[in-house]
Coordinates of C-alpha atoms and ligand atoms in Angstrom, one line a residue:
M442 CA 4.8 18.7 3.7
A443 CA 7.1 17.5 1.0
L444 CA 6.7 15.1 -1.8
R445 CA 8.9 11.6 -1.0
N446 CA 10.3 9.5 -3.6
I447 CA 8.8 6.2 -4.5
L448 CA 10.9 3.1 -4.6
I449 CA 10.4 0.8 -7.9
H450 CA 10.6 -2.6 -7.8
P451 CA 12.8 -4.5 -7.7
D452 CA 14.4 -3.2 -4.5
P453 CA 15.4 -5.3 -1.5
R454 CA 13.4 -2.6 0.8
L455 CA 10.3 -3.7 -0.9
K456 CA 10.8 -7.3 0.3
K457 CA 11.7 -6.7 3.7
M458 CA 9.7 -6.8 7.0
A459 CA 8.9 -3.5 8.5
D460 CA 9.4 -2.3 12.2
P461 CA 6.4 -1.6 14.6
V462 CA 6.2 2.0 15.5
A463 CA 6.9 2.3 19.3
N464 CA 5.5 6.0 19.7
V465 CA 4.0 8.7 17.8
S466 CA 6.7 11.4 17.4
D467 CA 6.9 14.5 15.4
D468 CA 8.7 12.8 12.9
L469 CA 6.0 10.2 12.4
R470 CA 3.4 13.1 12.0
Q471 CA 5.7 14.6 9.2
L472 CA 6.2 11.1 7.5
A473 CA 2.3 10.6 7.2
D474 CA 1.8 14.4 5.9
D475 CA 4.4 13.5 3.6
M476 CA 3.0 10.3 2.5
L477 CA -0.4 11.5 2.1
E478 CA 0.8 14.4 -0.4
T479 CA 3.0 11.9 -2.1
M480 CA 0.0 9.2 -2.5
Y481 CA -2.6 12.1 -3.8
N482 CA 0.3 13.7 -6.0
A483 CA 1.1 10.1 -7.7
P484 CA -2.1 9.7 -8.1
G485 CA -3.1 6.6 -5.8
I486 CA -5.5 5.3 -3.2
G487 CA -2.7 4.1 -0.8
L488 CA 0.8 4.2 0.2
A489 CA 2.9 2.3 2.7
A490 CA 6.2 3.5 4.5
P491 CA 8.6 1.1 3.0
Q492 CA 7.4 2.4 -0.4
V493 CA 9.3 5.8 0.7
A494 CA 12.2 3.8 2.1
V495 CA 11.0 4.2 5.5
M496 CA 11.0 0.8 7.2
S497 CA 8.2 1.5 9.8
R498 CA 4.7 0.2 10.0
L499 CA 2.8 3.0 8.7
V500 CA 0.1 3.1 5.9
V501 CA -1.8 6.0 4.4
A502 CA -5.1 5.4 2.5
D503 CA -8.0 7.4 0.6
C504 CA -10.5 5.2 -1.3
E505 CA -12.9 7.7 -1.8
K506 CA -14.1 7.2 -5.3
D507 CA -16.3 10.2 -5.8
E508 CA -14.1 12.9 -7.3
D509 CA -16.5 15.5 -5.9
A510 CA -16.6 14.2 -2.3
S511 CA -13.9 15.8 0.0
P512 CA -10.8 13.8 0.8
N513 CA -11.2 10.9 3.2
P514 CA -7.6 10.2 4.4
L515 CA -6.7 7.3 6.8
V516 CA -3.5 7.1 8.6
L517 CA -3.0 3.5 10.1
I518 CA 0.0 2.8 12.5
N519 CA 0.8 -0.7 13.4
P520 CA -2.2 -2.0 11.4
T521 CA -3.1 -5.9 11.9
V522 CA -6.1 -7.9 10.0
V523 CA -8.0 -9.2 13.0
W524 CA -10.5 -11.0 10.8
T525 CA -11.1 -12.0 7.2
S526 CA -14.6 -12.9 5.8
P527 CA -14.7 -16.5 4.0
D528 CA -16.2 -14.7 0.9
K529 CA -13.5 -13.6 -1.6
S530 CA -13.2 -10.7 -4.1
V531 CA -11.2 -10.2 -7.2
Y532 CA -9.9 -6.8 -7.9
E533 CA -7.5 -5.8 -10.5
E534 CA -4.7 -4.2 -8.7
G535 CA -1.9 -1.7 -9.3
C536 CA 1.2 -0.6 -7.4
L537 CA 2.9 3.0 -7.3
S538 CA 6.1 0.6 -6.8
I539 CA 5.3 -1.3 -10.4
P540 CA 4.0 1.8 -12.5
D541 CA 1.5 0.7 -15.2
Q542 CA 1.1 -2.9 -14.3
Y543 CA -2.1 -4.4 -13.3
A544 CA -3.3 -8.0 -12.5
E545 CA -6.4 -9.4 -11.1
V546 CA -5.6 -10.6 -7.2
E547 CA -8.1 -12.8 -4.9
R548 CA -8.4 -11.6 -1.4
P549 CA -11.0 -11.7 1.3
K550 CA -14.0 -9.8 0.4
E551 CA -14.2 -8.0 3.8
V552 CA -11.7 -7.5 6.7
E553 CA -11.6 -5.9 10.3
I554 CA -8.2 -4.2 10.8
E555 CA -7.1 -2.8 14.2
W556 CA -4.6 0.0 14.2
M557 CA -3.1 3.1 16.1
R558 CA -4.3 6.5 15.3
L559 CA -1.9 9.5 15.2
D560 CA -3.6 10.5 18.4
G561 CA -2.3 7.2 20.1
K562 CA -5.7 5.7 20.7
T563 CA -6.3 2.5 19.3
Q564 CA -9.1 1.9 16.6
R565 CA -10.7 -1.2 15.2
E566 CA -13.2 -1.1 12.2
K567 CA -14.5 -3.5 9.1
F568 CA -13.8 -2.6 5.7
D569 CA -15.2 -3.8 2.3
G570 CA -14.9 -3.0 -1.3
L571 CA -11.9 -1.1 -2.6
W572 CA -11.1 0.0 1.2
A573 CA -10.6 -3.8 2.1
T574 CA -8.5 -4.5 -1.0
C575 CA -6.3 -1.6 -0.7
L576 CA -5.8 -1.9 2.9
Q577 CA -4.6 -5.6 2.7
H578 CA -2.3 -4.6 -0.4
E579 CA -0.8 -1.9 2.0
I580 CA -0.3 -4.3 4.8
D581 CA 1.2 -6.7 2.6
H582 CA 3.9 -4.2 1.7
L583 CA 4.7 -3.8 5.6
D584 CA 5.5 -7.7 5.3
G585 CA 7.5 -7.4 2.3
K586 CA 4.9 -8.8 0.1
L587 CA 3.7 -7.4 -3.4
F588 CA 0.7 -8.0 -5.3
I589 CA 2.7 -9.8 -8.1
D590 CA 3.8 -12.4 -5.3
Y591 CA 0.1 -13.6 -5.8
L592 CA 0.5 -14.2 -9.5
K593 CA 1.9 -17.2 -11.5
P594 CA 6.0 -17.1 -11.6
L595 CA 6.0 -16.5 -15.2
K596 CA 3.9 -13.4 -15.0
R597 CA 5.6 -12.2 -12.2
Q598 CA 9.0 -12.5 -14.1
M599 CA 7.5 -10.7 -17.0
I600 CA 6.6 -7.7 -14.8
T601 CA 10.1 -7.7 -13.1
R602 CA 11.9 -7.7 -16.2
K603 CA 9.8 -5.0 -17.4
M604 CA 10.6 -3.1 -14.2
Q605 CA 14.4 -3.7 -14.4
K606 CA 14.2 -2.2 -17.8
L607 CA 12.3 0.8 -16.7
K608 CA 14.6 1.4 -13.7
R609 CA 17.9 1.2 -16.2
E610 CA 16.0 3.7 -18.6
M611 CA 15.2 6.1 -15.6
A612 CA 19.0 5.9 -14.6
R613 CA 20.2 6.8 -18.0
G614 CA 17.7 10.1 -17.6
Ligands
K1U251 O1 0.3 0.4 -2.5 C1 0.3 1.2 -3.8 O2 1.5 1.0 -4.6 C2 -0.7 2.2 -4.1 C3 -1.8 1.3 -4.9 C4 -2.9 1.1 -3.9 C5 -3.9 -0.2 -4.8 C6 -4.5 0.0 -5.9 C7 -5.4 -0.9 -6.2 C8 -5.7 -1.9 -5.6 C9 -5.1 -2.1 -4.5 C10 -4.2 -1.3 -4.0 C11 -2.3 2.4 -5.8 O3 -2.9 3.4 -5.5 S1 -2.1 2.3 -7.8 C12 -3.1 3.5 -8.3 C13 -4.4 3.1 -8.5 O4 -4.7 2.4 -8.1 C14 -5.3 4.6 -8.5 C15 -5.0 5.6 -9.1 C16 -5.7 6.7 -9.3 C17 -6.8 6.5 -9.2 C18 -7.6 5.5 -8.9 C19 -6.8 4.7 -8.5
ZN252 ZN1 1.7 -1.2 -3.8

């Protein structure tokens, strides 16, 4: 297992559509392991492959809130939202590619998602609460969409400018 570098917005790779995964390979299993380690280390509750500069439709997540509970990692290959509830919920979202910036985003409260598992089998499951919010946020990453794209242009611009400044400071060391 290895930690991968997380891309920081703005980066053209975070705005691109990721490619479907054709088959489960050793490289893909390694990537999923590395992404889980990177997510837990950040710390975060989700991570999409484009955030670590791999343009494949792969997501990892663990939204277990109880710190005493054992980890509950999920690896989703080619996830698609097959149903959304008419009810909405609002959650203050963050993003590991937009550090220290949070904003309220409204999304469907419940979703049903279909994906391929690491054993190649197809799974379909309904999610609610933080799992539903997080998985929609992660699938957006696969389509080149960030949570700030849901905000008003002025707020999005303000956050983008902060991130440009952060990246300049990081480059200076
Ligand atoms: O995709 C990402 O950048 C990960 C992101 C996922 C997410 C958070 C909140 C709402 C929707 C999606 C994060 O994990 S940001 C960090 C975070 O939320 C967190 C960190 C430590 C403990 C609990 C939460
Ligand atoms: Zn994110």
